[in-house]
Coordinates of C-alpha atoms in Angstrom, one line a residue:
Chain R
M132 CA 218.6 -62.7 26.0
K133 CA 216.3 -62.8 28.9
P134 CA 217.9 -63.5 32.3
D135 CA 216.8 -66.8 33.7
F136 CA 215.7 -66.4 37.3
S137 CA 214.3 -70.0 37.7
N138 CA 217.0 -71.3 39.7
D139 CA 217.7 -67.9 41.7
V140 CA 216.8 -67.9 45.3
N141 CA 216.1 -64.2 44.9
A142 CA 213.5 -64.8 42.2
E143 CA 210.9 -63.3 44.2
A144 CA 212.7 -59.9 44.2
F145 CA 212.3 -59.5 40.5
T146 CA 208.7 -60.7 39.9
L147 CA 206.1 -58.1 39.7
R148 CA 204.3 -57.8 43.0
R149 CA 200.8 -59.4 42.7
R150 CA 198.2 -57.0 44.1
P151 CA 196.1 -58.6 46.8
P152 CA 192.3 -58.3 46.2
S153 CA 191.8 -56.1 49.1
E154 CA 194.1 -53.5 47.6
K155 CA 192.3 -53.6 44.3
L156 CA 189.0 -53.3 46.3
V157 CA 190.3 -50.2 48.2
D158 CA 191.5 -48.6 44.8
I159 CA 188.2 -49.1 43.0
G160 CA 186.2 -48.1 46.1
F161 CA 188.1 -44.9 46.5
S162 CA 187.7 -44.0 42.8
Q163 CA 184.0 -44.6 42.9
L164 CA 183.8 -42.6 46.1
S165 CA 185.5 -39.7 44.6
L166 CA 183.3 -40.0 41.4
A167 CA 180.3 -39.9 43.7
L168 CA 181.5 -36.8 45.7
A169 CA 182.2 -34.9 42.3
S170 CA 178.7 -35.8 41.2
G171 CA 177.6 -34.1 44.4
V172 CA 178.1 -30.8 42.6
A173 CA 175.7 -31.8 39.9
L174 CA 173.3 -33.0 42.5
V175 CA 173.4 -29.9 44.4
L176 CA 172.8 -27.8 41.2
L177 CA 170.0 -30.0 40.2
G178 CA 168.7 -29.9 43.9
I179 CA 168.7 -26.1 43.9
F180 CA 166.8 -25.8 40.7
L181 CA 164.3 -28.5 41.6
T182 CA 163.6 -27.2 45.1
V183 CA 163.2 -23.6 44.0
F184 CA 161.1 -24.6 40.9
G185 CA 159.0 -27.1 43.0
Q186 CA 158.2 -24.5 45.7
A187 CA 157.5 -21.7 43.1
R188 CA 155.1 -23.9 41.0
E189 CA 152.0 -22.7 42.9
A190 CA 152.8 -19.1 42.3
I191 CA 153.7 -19.7 38.7
A192 CA 150.4 -21.4 38.1
Q193 CA 148.5 -18.5 39.8
F194 CA 150.4 -15.5 38.5
G195 CA 152.0 -16.7 35.2
L196 CA 154.1 -14.2 33.5
N197 CA 152.2 -11.2 34.7
F198 CA 154.3 -11.6 37.9
L199 CA 157.2 -10.1 35.9
T200 CA 155.2 -7.1 34.7
T201 CA 153.0 -6.1 37.8
S202 CA 154.3 -4.2 40.7
D203 CA 151.8 -4.8 43.5
W204 CA 153.2 -6.9 46.4
D205 CA 150.3 -7.3 48.7
P206 CA 150.5 -10.3 51.3
V207 CA 147.1 -9.2 52.8
N208 CA 145.1 -9.9 49.6
D209 CA 147.7 -12.4 48.2
R210 CA 148.5 -10.6 45.1
Y211 CA 152.2 -10.5 43.9
G212 CA 154.1 -9.1 41.2
A213 CA 157.9 -8.5 41.2
L214 CA 158.4 -5.7 38.7
V215 CA 159.8 -3.4 41.5
A216 CA 162.3 -6.0 42.6
I217 CA 163.4 -6.9 39.1
Y218 CA 163.7 -3.3 38.0
G219 CA 165.7 -2.6 41.2
T220 CA 168.0 -5.5 40.7
L221 CA 168.8 -4.6 37.1
V222 CA 169.2 -0.9 37.6
S223 CA 171.3 -1.2 40.9
S224 CA 173.7 -3.7 39.4
L225 CA 174.1 -2.1 36.0
L226 CA 174.6 1.4 37.3
A227 CA 177.0 0.0 39.9
L228 CA 179.0 -1.6 37.0
V229 CA 179.0 1.8 35.2
I230 CA 180.9 3.3 38.0
A231 CA 183.1 0.2 39.0
V232 CA 184.4 -0.8 35.6
P233 CA 186.5 2.3 34.9
L234 CA 187.7 2.4 38.5
G235 CA 188.5 -1.3 38.6
V236 CA 190.2 -1.5 35.2
G237 CA 192.1 1.7 36.0
T238 CA 193.2 0.3 39.2
A239 CA 194.2 -2.9 37.6
I240 CA 196.3 -1.1 34.9
F241 CA 198.0 1.0 37.7
I242 CA 199.1 -2.2 39.5
T243 CA 200.2 -4.1 36.6
E244 CA 201.9 -1.7 34.2
D245 CA 204.9 -0.8 36.1
L246 CA 203.8 2.8 36.8
V247 CA 204.8 2.7 40.5
P248 CA 207.4 0.7 42.5
T249 CA 206.6 -2.9 43.2
R250 CA 206.1 -2.3 46.8
I251 CA 203.3 0.1 46.2
R252 CA 201.7 -2.1 43.6
E253 CA 201.7 -5.2 46.0
A254 CA 200.3 -3.1 48.8
I255 CA 197.4 -1.8 46.7
G256 CA 196.8 -5.5 45.5
L257 CA 196.8 -6.8 49.0
M258 CA 194.3 -4.0 50.1
V259 CA 192.0 -4.7 47.2
E260 CA 192.0 -8.4 48.2
L261 CA 191.2 -7.5 51.8
L262 CA 188.5 -5.2 50.7
A263 CA 186.9 -8.2 48.9
A264 CA 187.2 -10.3 52.2
L265 CA 185.2 -7.8 54.3
P266 CA 181.7 -9.4 55.0
S267 CA 178.8 -7.8 53.2
V268 CA 177.0 -7.2 56.4
V269 CA 179.8 -5.2 57.8
L270 CA 179.7 -3.0 54.7
G271 CA 176.1 -2.7 55.2
L272 CA 176.5 -1.6 58.8
W273 CA 179.1 0.9 57.6
A274 CA 176.7 2.1 54.9
I275 CA 173.9 2.8 57.3
F276 CA 175.8 4.7 59.9
V277 CA 178.7 6.3 58.0
M278 CA 178.4 6.3 54.3
E279 CA 174.6 7.3 53.9
P280 CA 174.7 10.3 56.3
A281 CA 178.1 11.5 54.7
I282 CA 176.7 11.4 51.1
R283 CA 173.3 12.8 51.8
P284 CA 174.4 16.5 51.4
V285 CA 175.8 15.5 47.9
L286 CA 172.5 13.7 47.1
N287 CA 170.6 16.7 48.3
M288 CA 172.7 18.9 46.0
L289 CA 171.9 16.5 43.1
H290 CA 168.2 16.8 43.8
N291 CA 168.4 20.6 43.9
V292 CA 170.4 20.9 40.6
L293 CA 168.8 18.0 38.8
G294 CA 165.4 17.7 40.5
W295 CA 163.7 18.5 37.1
S296 CA 164.8 15.1 35.9
P297 CA 162.6 12.1 37.0
L298 CA 165.8 10.2 38.1
F299 CA 166.5 12.8 40.8
S300 CA 162.9 13.9 41.5
T301 CA 162.6 12.9 45.2
V302 CA 164.1 14.4 48.3
P303 CA 166.9 11.9 49.6
Q304 CA 165.6 10.8 53.1
G305 CA 168.1 8.1 54.2
P306 CA 168.1 4.8 52.6
G307 CA 167.6 4.6 48.9
M308 CA 168.8 3.4 45.6
A309 CA 171.7 5.7 45.2
P310 CA 173.6 4.6 48.5
A311 CA 172.9 1.1 47.6
I312 CA 174.5 1.6 44.2
L313 CA 177.6 3.1 45.8
I314 CA 177.9 0.1 48.4
L315 CA 177.5 -2.3 45.3
V316 CA 180.4 -0.4 43.7
V317 CA 182.6 -1.0 46.8
M318 CA 181.7 -4.7 46.7
V319 CA 182.2 -5.5 42.9
L320 CA 185.3 -3.2 42.5
P321 CA 187.7 -5.9 44.1
I322 CA 186.3 -8.5 41.8
I323 CA 186.8 -6.4 38.6
T324 CA 190.1 -5.2 39.8
A325 CA 191.4 -8.8 40.6
I326 CA 190.3 -10.3 37.4
S327 CA 191.5 -7.4 35.1
R328 CA 194.8 -7.6 36.9
D329 CA 195.1 -11.3 36.3
A330 CA 194.0 -10.7 32.6
L331 CA 196.6 -7.9 32.2
N332 CA 199.3 -10.0 33.8
Q333 CA 198.8 -12.7 31.3
V334 CA 199.4 -10.6 28.2
P335 CA 202.8 -11.8 26.8
I336 CA 205.7 -9.8 27.5
E337 CA 206.6 -9.9 23.7
L338 CA 203.5 -7.9 22.9
R339 CA 204.6 -5.0 25.3
Q340 CA 208.2 -5.1 24.0
G341 CA 206.8 -5.0 20.5
A342 CA 204.7 -2.0 21.3
Y343 CA 207.4 -0.1 23.1
G344 CA 209.9 -1.1 20.4
I345 CA 207.9 0.7 17.7
G346 CA 208.1 3.8 19.9
S347 CA 204.7 3.9 21.5
T348 CA 204.3 5.5 24.9
R349 CA 203.2 3.6 27.9
W350 CA 199.6 4.6 27.5
G351 CA 199.6 4.3 23.8
A352 CA 200.7 0.6 24.4
I353 CA 198.1 0.1 27.1
F354 CA 195.2 1.3 24.9
N355 CA 196.2 0.0 21.5
V356 CA 197.9 -3.3 22.4
I357 CA 197.6 -4.5 26.0
L358 CA 194.0 -3.7 26.7
P359 CA 192.8 -5.2 23.4
A360 CA 194.8 -8.3 24.2
A361 CA 193.2 -8.6 27.5
I362 CA 189.8 -7.4 26.8
S363 CA 188.0 -10.9 26.5
A364 CA 189.0 -11.8 30.0
I365 CA 188.2 -8.4 31.3
I366 CA 184.7 -8.4 29.8
G367 CA 184.2 -11.9 31.3
G368 CA 185.2 -10.7 34.6
V369 CA 182.9 -7.7 34.4
M370 CA 180.0 -10.2 33.6
L371 CA 180.9 -12.3 36.6
S372 CA 180.8 -9.2 38.8
L373 CA 177.4 -8.4 37.2
G374 CA 176.2 -11.7 38.5
R375 CA 177.6 -11.0 41.9
A376 CA 176.0 -7.6 42.0
M377 CA 172.6 -8.9 41.1
G378 CA 172.8 -11.6 43.8
E379 CA 174.3 -9.3 46.5
T380 CA 172.1 -9.3 49.6
M381 CA 173.1 -8.0 52.9
A382 CA 174.6 -4.6 52.4
V383 CA 172.0 -3.8 49.7
T384 CA 169.1 -5.0 51.8
M385 CA 170.4 -2.8 54.8
I386 CA 170.7 0.5 52.7
I387 CA 168.2 0.3 49.8
G388 CA 165.0 1.0 51.9
N389 CA 163.1 -2.1 50.8
S390 CA 160.2 -0.1 49.3
L391 CA 157.4 -2.2 47.7
S392 CA 156.2 0.7 45.4
F393 CA 157.7 1.6 42.2
N394 CA 159.6 4.8 42.0
I395 CA 161.9 5.6 39.1
S396 CA 163.9 8.2 41.2
L397 CA 167.5 7.1 42.2
L398 CA 167.1 9.0 45.5
A399 CA 164.1 7.1 46.6
P400 CA 164.0 3.8 48.4
G401 CA 164.0 0.8 46.1
N402 CA 164.2 -3.0 46.3
T403 CA 166.0 -5.8 44.6
I404 CA 165.0 -9.5 44.4
A405 CA 167.7 -10.5 46.8
S406 CA 166.7 -7.9 49.5
M407 CA 163.0 -8.8 49.1
L408 CA 163.9 -12.5 49.8
A409 CA 166.1 -11.6 52.8
N410 CA 163.3 -9.3 54.2
Q411 CA 160.3 -11.5 53.9
F412 CA 161.3 -15.1 54.1
G413 CA 161.6 -15.2 57.8
E414 CA 157.9 -14.6 58.4
A415 CA 156.4 -15.5 55.0
D416 CA 153.8 -18.4 54.8
G417 CA 151.4 -19.9 52.3
I418 CA 151.3 -18.5 48.8
Q419 CA 153.8 -15.7 49.8
V420 CA 156.6 -18.4 50.1
S421 CA 155.7 -19.5 46.7
A422 CA 155.8 -16.1 45.3
L423 CA 159.1 -15.5 46.9
M424 CA 160.4 -18.8 45.5
Y425 CA 159.3 -17.6 42.0
A426 CA 161.3 -14.4 42.6
A427 CA 164.3 -16.5 43.6
L428 CA 163.8 -18.6 40.5
I429 CA 164.0 -15.4 38.4
L430 CA 167.2 -14.2 40.2
M431 CA 168.7 -17.6 39.7
L432 CA 167.9 -17.7 36.0
L433 CA 169.2 -14.0 35.6
T434 CA 172.6 -14.9 37.4
F435 CA 172.8 -18.3 35.5
V436 CA 172.6 -16.6 32.1
V437 CA 175.0 -13.9 33.0
N438 CA 177.6 -16.4 34.5
V439 CA 177.4 -18.8 31.5
A440 CA 177.8 -15.8 29.1
A441 CA 180.8 -14.7 31.1
Q442 CA 182.3 -18.2 30.7
W443 CA 181.5 -18.4 27.1
I444 CA 183.1 -14.9 26.5
V445 CA 186.2 -16.0 28.2
R446 CA 186.6 -19.3 26.4
R447 CA 185.5 -18.2 22.9
L448 CA 186.7 -14.6 22.5
S449 CA 190.0 -14.9 24.0
L450 CA 192.8 -14.1 21.7
R451 CA 195.2 -16.9 20.8
Y452 CA 198.9 -15.8 20.4
Chain S
M13 CA 236.5 3.9 18.2
T14 CA 233.4 2.2 16.8
S15 CA 232.1 3.1 13.4
S16 CA 229.0 4.8 14.7
T17 CA 230.8 7.6 16.4
N18 CA 232.6 8.3 13.1
I19 CA 229.4 9.1 11.3
S20 CA 228.1 12.5 12.6
Y21 CA 224.3 12.4 12.8
A22 CA 224.3 15.8 14.4
N23 CA 225.2 17.4 11.1
S24 CA 222.8 15.2 9.1
D25 CA 219.6 16.8 7.6
L26 CA 217.9 13.4 7.6
F27 CA 218.0 12.7 11.3
D28 CA 217.7 15.1 14.2
R29 CA 219.2 13.3 17.2
R30 CA 217.5 15.7 19.6
S31 CA 214.1 14.3 18.7
L32 CA 215.1 11.1 20.6
F33 CA 215.6 13.0 23.8
F34 CA 212.7 12.9 26.2
D35 CA 210.7 16.1 25.8
P36 CA 208.2 16.3 28.6
N37 CA 206.3 19.0 26.7
L38 CA 205.3 16.8 23.9
K39 CA 201.5 16.2 23.7
R40 CA 201.9 12.5 23.9
N41 CA 204.0 12.8 27.1
R42 CA 201.6 15.3 28.7
L43 CA 198.7 12.9 27.9
N44 CA 200.7 10.1 29.5
E45 CA 201.2 11.9 32.7
L46 CA 197.6 12.9 32.8
L47 CA 196.4 9.2 32.3
T48 CA 198.9 8.1 35.0
A49 CA 197.5 10.5 37.4
I50 CA 194.0 9.4 36.5
A51 CA 194.9 5.8 37.1
A52 CA 196.6 6.6 40.4
T53 CA 193.3 8.4 41.4
F54 CA 191.3 5.5 40.6
A55 CA 193.6 3.2 42.6
A56 CA 193.3 5.6 45.5
I57 CA 189.5 5.6 45.3
A58 CA 189.6 1.8 45.1
V59 CA 191.4 1.3 48.3
L60 CA 189.7 4.3 50.2
P61 CA 186.6 2.2 51.3
L62 CA 189.0 -0.3 52.9
F63 CA 190.5 2.4 55.1
L64 CA 187.2 3.9 55.9
V65 CA 185.3 0.7 56.7
L66 CA 188.3 -0.7 58.7
G67 CA 188.8 2.5 60.5
Y68 CA 185.2 2.8 61.7
V69 CA 185.1 -0.9 62.6
L70 CA 188.3 -0.6 64.6
V71 CA 187.3 2.7 66.4
K72 CA 183.6 2.0 67.0
G73 CA 184.0 -1.8 67.6
G74 CA 187.4 -1.8 69.2
S75 CA 186.1 0.5 72.0
M76 CA 183.6 -2.1 73.0
I77 CA 186.2 -4.8 73.5
R78 CA 186.3 -6.1 77.1
P79 CA 186.1 -9.7 78.5
S80 CA 182.3 -9.6 79.2
L81 CA 181.8 -9.1 75.4
F82 CA 182.9 -12.6 74.8
L83 CA 181.3 -14.2 77.8
E84 CA 177.8 -12.9 78.2
L85 CA 174.5 -12.8 76.4
P86 CA 173.1 -9.8 74.6
P87 CA 171.0 -7.7 76.8
E88 CA 167.2 -7.4 76.7
L89 CA 166.1 -4.7 74.1
G90 CA 166.5 -1.2 75.3
L91 CA 168.9 -2.3 78.2
T92 CA 172.7 -2.0 78.1
G93 CA 175.5 -4.4 79.3
G94 CA 176.2 -7.9 78.2
G95 CA 178.0 -9.2 75.2
I96 CA 177.9 -11.4 72.1
G97 CA 179.3 -14.6 73.5
N98 CA 176.5 -16.6 72.1
A99 CA 176.9 -15.3 68.6
I100 CA 180.7 -15.9 68.6
L101 CA 180.1 -19.5 69.7
G102 CA 177.3 -19.9 67.1
T103 CA 179.5 -18.6 64.3
L104 CA 182.1 -21.1 65.2
I105 CA 179.6 -24.0 65.4
V106 CA 177.8 -23.2 62.1
S107 CA 181.1 -22.6 60.3
A108 CA 182.4 -26.0 61.8
I109 CA 179.3 -28.0 60.4
A110 CA 179.8 -26.4 57.1
T111 CA 183.4 -27.2 57.0
C112 CA 182.7 -30.9 58.2
I113 CA 180.4 -31.2 55.1
A114 CA 182.2 -29.2 52.4
L115 CA 185.6 -30.5 53.2
P116 CA 185.4 -34.3 52.4
V117 CA 182.9 -33.6 49.4
G118 CA 185.1 -30.8 48.0
I119 CA 188.4 -32.6 48.4
G120 CA 186.9 -35.9 47.0
G121 CA 185.4 -34.1 44.1
G122 CA 188.7 -32.3 43.4
I123 CA 190.7 -35.6 43.6
F124 CA 188.2 -37.1 41.0
L125 CA 188.6 -34.1 38.7
S126 CA 192.4 -34.1 38.6
E127 CA 193.4 -37.6 39.3
Y128 CA 190.7 -39.9 37.9
S129 CA 189.3 -38.1 34.8
R130 CA 191.8 -36.1 33.0
G131 CA 189.9 -34.4 30.3
G132 CA 186.8 -36.6 30.1
W133 CA 183.5 -34.9 29.2
F134 CA 182.1 -35.7 32.6
A135 CA 184.9 -33.9 34.3
N136 CA 184.4 -30.9 32.0
F137 CA 180.7 -31.0 32.9
I138 CA 181.5 -31.2 36.6
R139 CA 184.0 -28.3 36.3
F140 CA 181.2 -26.3 34.4
G141 CA 178.7 -27.1 37.0
N142 CA 181.2 -26.1 39.8
D143 CA 181.7 -22.7 38.1
V144 CA 177.9 -22.2 37.9
L145 CA 177.6 -23.2 41.5
A146 CA 180.3 -20.5 42.4
G147 CA 178.2 -17.9 40.7
V148 CA 174.9 -18.9 42.4
P149 CA 174.1 -16.1 44.8
S150 CA 174.5 -16.8 48.4
I151 CA 170.9 -16.1 49.1
I152 CA 169.8 -18.7 46.7
A153 CA 171.7 -21.3 48.7
G154 CA 169.7 -20.1 51.7
V155 CA 166.4 -20.3 49.7
F156 CA 167.4 -23.9 48.7
I157 CA 168.0 -25.1 52.1
Y158 CA 165.0 -23.3 53.4
G159 CA 162.9 -25.3 50.9
L160 CA 164.9 -28.6 51.5
V161 CA 165.3 -28.7 55.2
V162 CA 163.4 -25.9 57.0
V163 CA 160.0 -26.2 55.2
T164 CA 160.0 -30.0 55.3
K165 CA 161.3 -30.2 58.8
L166 CA 164.0 -32.7 57.9
F167 CA 165.8 -33.0 61.1
F168 CA 163.6 -34.1 64.1
D169 CA 160.8 -32.0 63.2
Q170 CA 162.7 -28.9 63.7
S171 CA 162.4 -26.1 61.2
F172 CA 165.0 -23.4 61.7
S173 CA 168.3 -24.9 62.9
A174 CA 172.1 -24.5 63.2
M175 CA 172.4 -27.6 61.1
A176 CA 170.3 -26.0 58.3
G177 CA 172.6 -22.9 58.3
G178 CA 175.7 -25.1 58.1
I179 CA 174.4 -27.0 55.2
A180 CA 173.6 -23.7 53.4
L181 CA 177.2 -22.5 54.1
S182 CA 178.7 -25.7 52.9
V183 CA 176.8 -25.3 49.5
L184 CA 178.8 -21.9 49.3
M185 CA 182.1 -23.4 50.4
L186 CA 182.0 -26.4 48.1
P187 CA 182.9 -24.8 44.7
T188 CA 186.0 -22.9 46.2
I189 CA 187.3 -26.2 47.8
I190 CA 186.8 -28.3 44.7
K191 CA 188.5 -25.7 42.6
T192 CA 191.5 -25.2 44.8
T193 CA 192.0 -28.9 45.3
D194 CA 191.6 -29.6 41.5
E195 CA 194.0 -26.9 40.6
G196 CA 196.4 -27.8 43.5
L197 CA 196.6 -31.4 42.5
R198 CA 197.3 -30.5 38.9
L199 CA 200.3 -28.5 39.9
V200 CA 201.9 -31.8 41.3
P201 CA 204.5 -33.0 38.9
Q202 CA 203.5 -36.1 37.1
E203 CA 207.0 -37.7 37.9
L204 CA 206.0 -38.0 41.5
R205 CA 203.1 -40.2 40.7
W206 CA 205.3 -42.2 38.2
G207 CA 207.7 -42.7 40.9
A208 CA 205.1 -43.9 43.4
Y209 CA 203.6 -46.3 40.8
G210 CA 207.3 -47.5 40.1
V211 CA 207.9 -48.7 43.6
G212 CA 204.5 -50.6 43.5
A213 CA 202.2 -48.2 45.3
S214 CA 198.5 -48.5 44.4
K215 CA 196.6 -45.6 43.2
F216 CA 194.9 -45.0 46.5
V217 CA 198.3 -45.0 48.3
T218 CA 199.8 -42.8 45.7
I219 CA 197.1 -40.2 46.1
T220 CA 196.7 -40.3 49.8
R221 CA 200.5 -40.5 50.7
I222 CA 202.2 -38.6 47.8
T223 CA 200.0 -36.4 45.7
L224 CA 197.7 -34.9 48.5
P225 CA 200.6 -34.0 50.7
A226 CA 202.5 -32.5 47.8
A227 CA 199.4 -30.3 47.1
F228 CA 198.7 -29.5 50.7
T229 CA 199.7 -25.8 50.5
P230 CA 197.3 -24.7 47.8
I231 CA 194.5 -26.8 49.2
A232 CA 195.0 -25.5 52.7
T233 CA 195.1 -21.9 51.4
G234 CA 191.8 -22.4 49.5
V235 CA 190.1 -24.2 52.5
V236 CA 191.1 -21.2 55.0
L237 CA 189.7 -18.8 52.5
A238 CA 186.5 -20.7 52.0
V239 CA 185.9 -21.0 55.8
A240 CA 186.7 -17.3 56.3
R241 CA 184.3 -16.5 53.6
A242 CA 181.5 -18.7 55.0
A243 CA 181.9 -17.3 58.5
G244 CA 181.1 -13.8 57.2
E245 CA 178.1 -14.9 55.2
T246 CA 174.8 -13.6 56.4
A247 CA 172.1 -14.0 53.6
P248 CA 171.8 -17.8 53.7
L249 CA 171.6 -17.7 57.5
I250 CA 168.8 -15.3 58.2
F251 CA 166.1 -17.8 57.3
T252 CA 168.0 -21.1 58.0
T253 CA 169.5 -20.7 61.3
L254 CA 167.4 -17.7 62.3
F255 CA 168.6 -16.1 65.5
S256 CA 168.5 -16.9 69.2
P257 CA 169.1 -14.5 72.1
Y258 CA 170.2 -17.5 74.2
W259 CA 173.3 -19.8 74.5
P260 CA 173.3 -22.5 71.7
D261 CA 171.0 -25.3 72.6
G262 CA 172.0 -28.2 70.3
I263 CA 172.6 -28.0 66.6
F264 CA 169.0 -28.7 65.7
N265 CA 167.7 -25.5 67.2
P266 CA 167.9 -21.9 66.0
I267 CA 171.3 -20.3 66.9
A268 CA 172.9 -16.9 67.1
T269 CA 175.6 -16.0 64.6
M270 CA 177.7 -12.8 64.5
S271 CA 176.6 -11.9 61.0
V272 CA 172.9 -12.3 61.7
L273 CA 173.4 -10.4 65.0
I274 CA 175.1 -7.5 63.1
Y275 CA 172.1 -7.4 60.7
N276 CA 169.4 -7.6 63.3
F277 CA 171.0 -5.0 65.7
A278 CA 172.2 -2.7 62.9
I279 CA 168.6 -1.9 62.0
M280 CA 167.3 -1.6 65.6
P281 CA 166.5 1.8 67.1
Y282 CA 168.6 1.1 70.2
E283 CA 171.9 2.6 70.5
Y284 CA 173.5 -0.1 72.6
Q285 CA 172.3 -2.7 70.2
N286 CA 173.9 -0.7 67.3
A287 CA 177.1 -0.5 69.4
L288 CA 177.1 -4.4 69.8
A289 CA 176.7 -4.6 66.1
W290 CA 179.9 -2.7 65.6
A291 CA 181.6 -4.9 68.3
A292 CA 180.5 -8.0 66.5
S293 CA 181.8 -6.5 63.2
F294 CA 185.1 -6.0 64.9
V295 CA 185.4 -9.6 66.1
L296 CA 184.3 -11.0 62.7
V297 CA 186.6 -8.6 60.6
V298 CA 189.6 -9.4 62.8
M299 CA 188.8 -13.1 62.4
I300 CA 188.3 -13.0 58.6
L301 CA 191.3 -10.7 57.9
G302 CA 193.4 -12.9 60.2
A303 CA 192.4 -16.0 58.1
N304 CA 193.2 -14.1 54.9
L305 CA 196.7 -13.2 56.2
L306 CA 197.1 -16.7 57.4
S307 CA 196.4 -18.1 54.0
R308 CA 198.9 -15.6 52.4
W309 CA 201.4 -16.7 55.0
I310 CA 201.0 -20.4 54.3
S311 CA 201.5 -19.8 50.6
K312 CA 204.4 -17.7 51.2
M313 CA 206.1 -20.2 53.7
A314 CA 205.7 -22.9 51.0
K315 CA 207.4 -20.9 48.3
T316 CA 210.6 -20.1 50.1

């Protein structure tokens, strides 16, 4: 039976509050505003692509795909080719990953798998996070004045021992590809460690217990059970850091030597797309700006492909328990 | 006496109880120790650069710290004396511009993602776009603003300006702020919102008075980290704000920033300029690590 409030003086207290039009207006306005702001992300992405593509069109029309395979970069005669920079970008980031992945995953295992007391684990985790926070330009400064002079004897020794191979055929003279790769290792290591740590932490405790329960040792469990369970997230993280390494600019620009001529030796000065952009944009004009935009477009597409692949790997290949 | 003690396994041929005792000489245990040692070495190598870089920045930059460093302009090339006052001020100005642009857009976008469109295709698309934007190299953000603002002379016929640099940095901050807002708001219990609707609050009031304050900690943590990150960025600034050896002259003119100062002065052949680069690194690193510790402190305060 419904209560009858018709004669009640307090009827108003029980009726639903009617929303005044102004309140509805505020509500709708706010939701539309937030929609517009969220669309800002899509607009910015579209804007980046259109701006870079629009500015690069002149160079694309003039150089076509030869831009990717020629290596002369000659502002005087307006002939441009990005092969040196593309080669440098790929080689420096891939070699940096080759060194950083075992170090990063090993560190992540060390701070997730109960090998040392919690305090030490937390301290190492904090330090790795702080390393990620150091600005790239400060690492570049350190690389110029501290790291490069310190490792030059080592590089010299490499040259003396392995000088017969084209990879070490030049005498190290300061800035070059090898120190740039090392500083890239320092920069991507925290990313790989952080993502691997999160991935390992998310492996269900039951899997570990199961592994230990059938008598496996700690490292048996890590290699046969825990790492396979976390591998998709780790690979995704590695891909993300590959994207980061390819786009990394300041530290690399300051230490790679910015050579415009091709040299396969790792001890010789090199160049990457990002460092070429950083070096030349300030004083470029005319077709050179367009050529640089073309190079930027290539870098953008490279990092885009790598990042999307990373997300796809994480979503599709992740194990479901 | 339990039944298990009555059965003497020690005399059984089937089961040798000693095999359950830990034997450090077994191959698997030796391998275990070796691998643990390797992992420890890797961890030590991973944290080594932090100590080396921090050590050099503290020693080389810290020895330069004196009041005039914060109050004076950099000296003419080749001369000594003076400080980096204009660069410190410039970094604060450019970061403030970036924050003023990225904060409303990022928090508004985050509110949309978590409050207005749970699971729609559009929200997924925006989240994907946000992840892509987070992966865009910082120098591409600089190239974008160079093409959009600097070349077109968008602001009062000025090409390089503090404003352009601020916009470029805001592009880099945006993904972090959207992501932390989105995830922070999604941690707020649904019951809080139902409670607010139950007492007759409108959706706008619920979000601004209930949901946002409840998610303040994660959002503030993310924003602090994003600002710290932006303050240390260099690549997007070297051809948007350029550099200026003078005090800031309005936000539509080139301006000095600490990161660009470090870059410019590091590759100069003058010793005093190199020393100023170390000093600027010291100030920048202290600011950024301070912000990082602050964000950790905020999130720890909220948990207890």
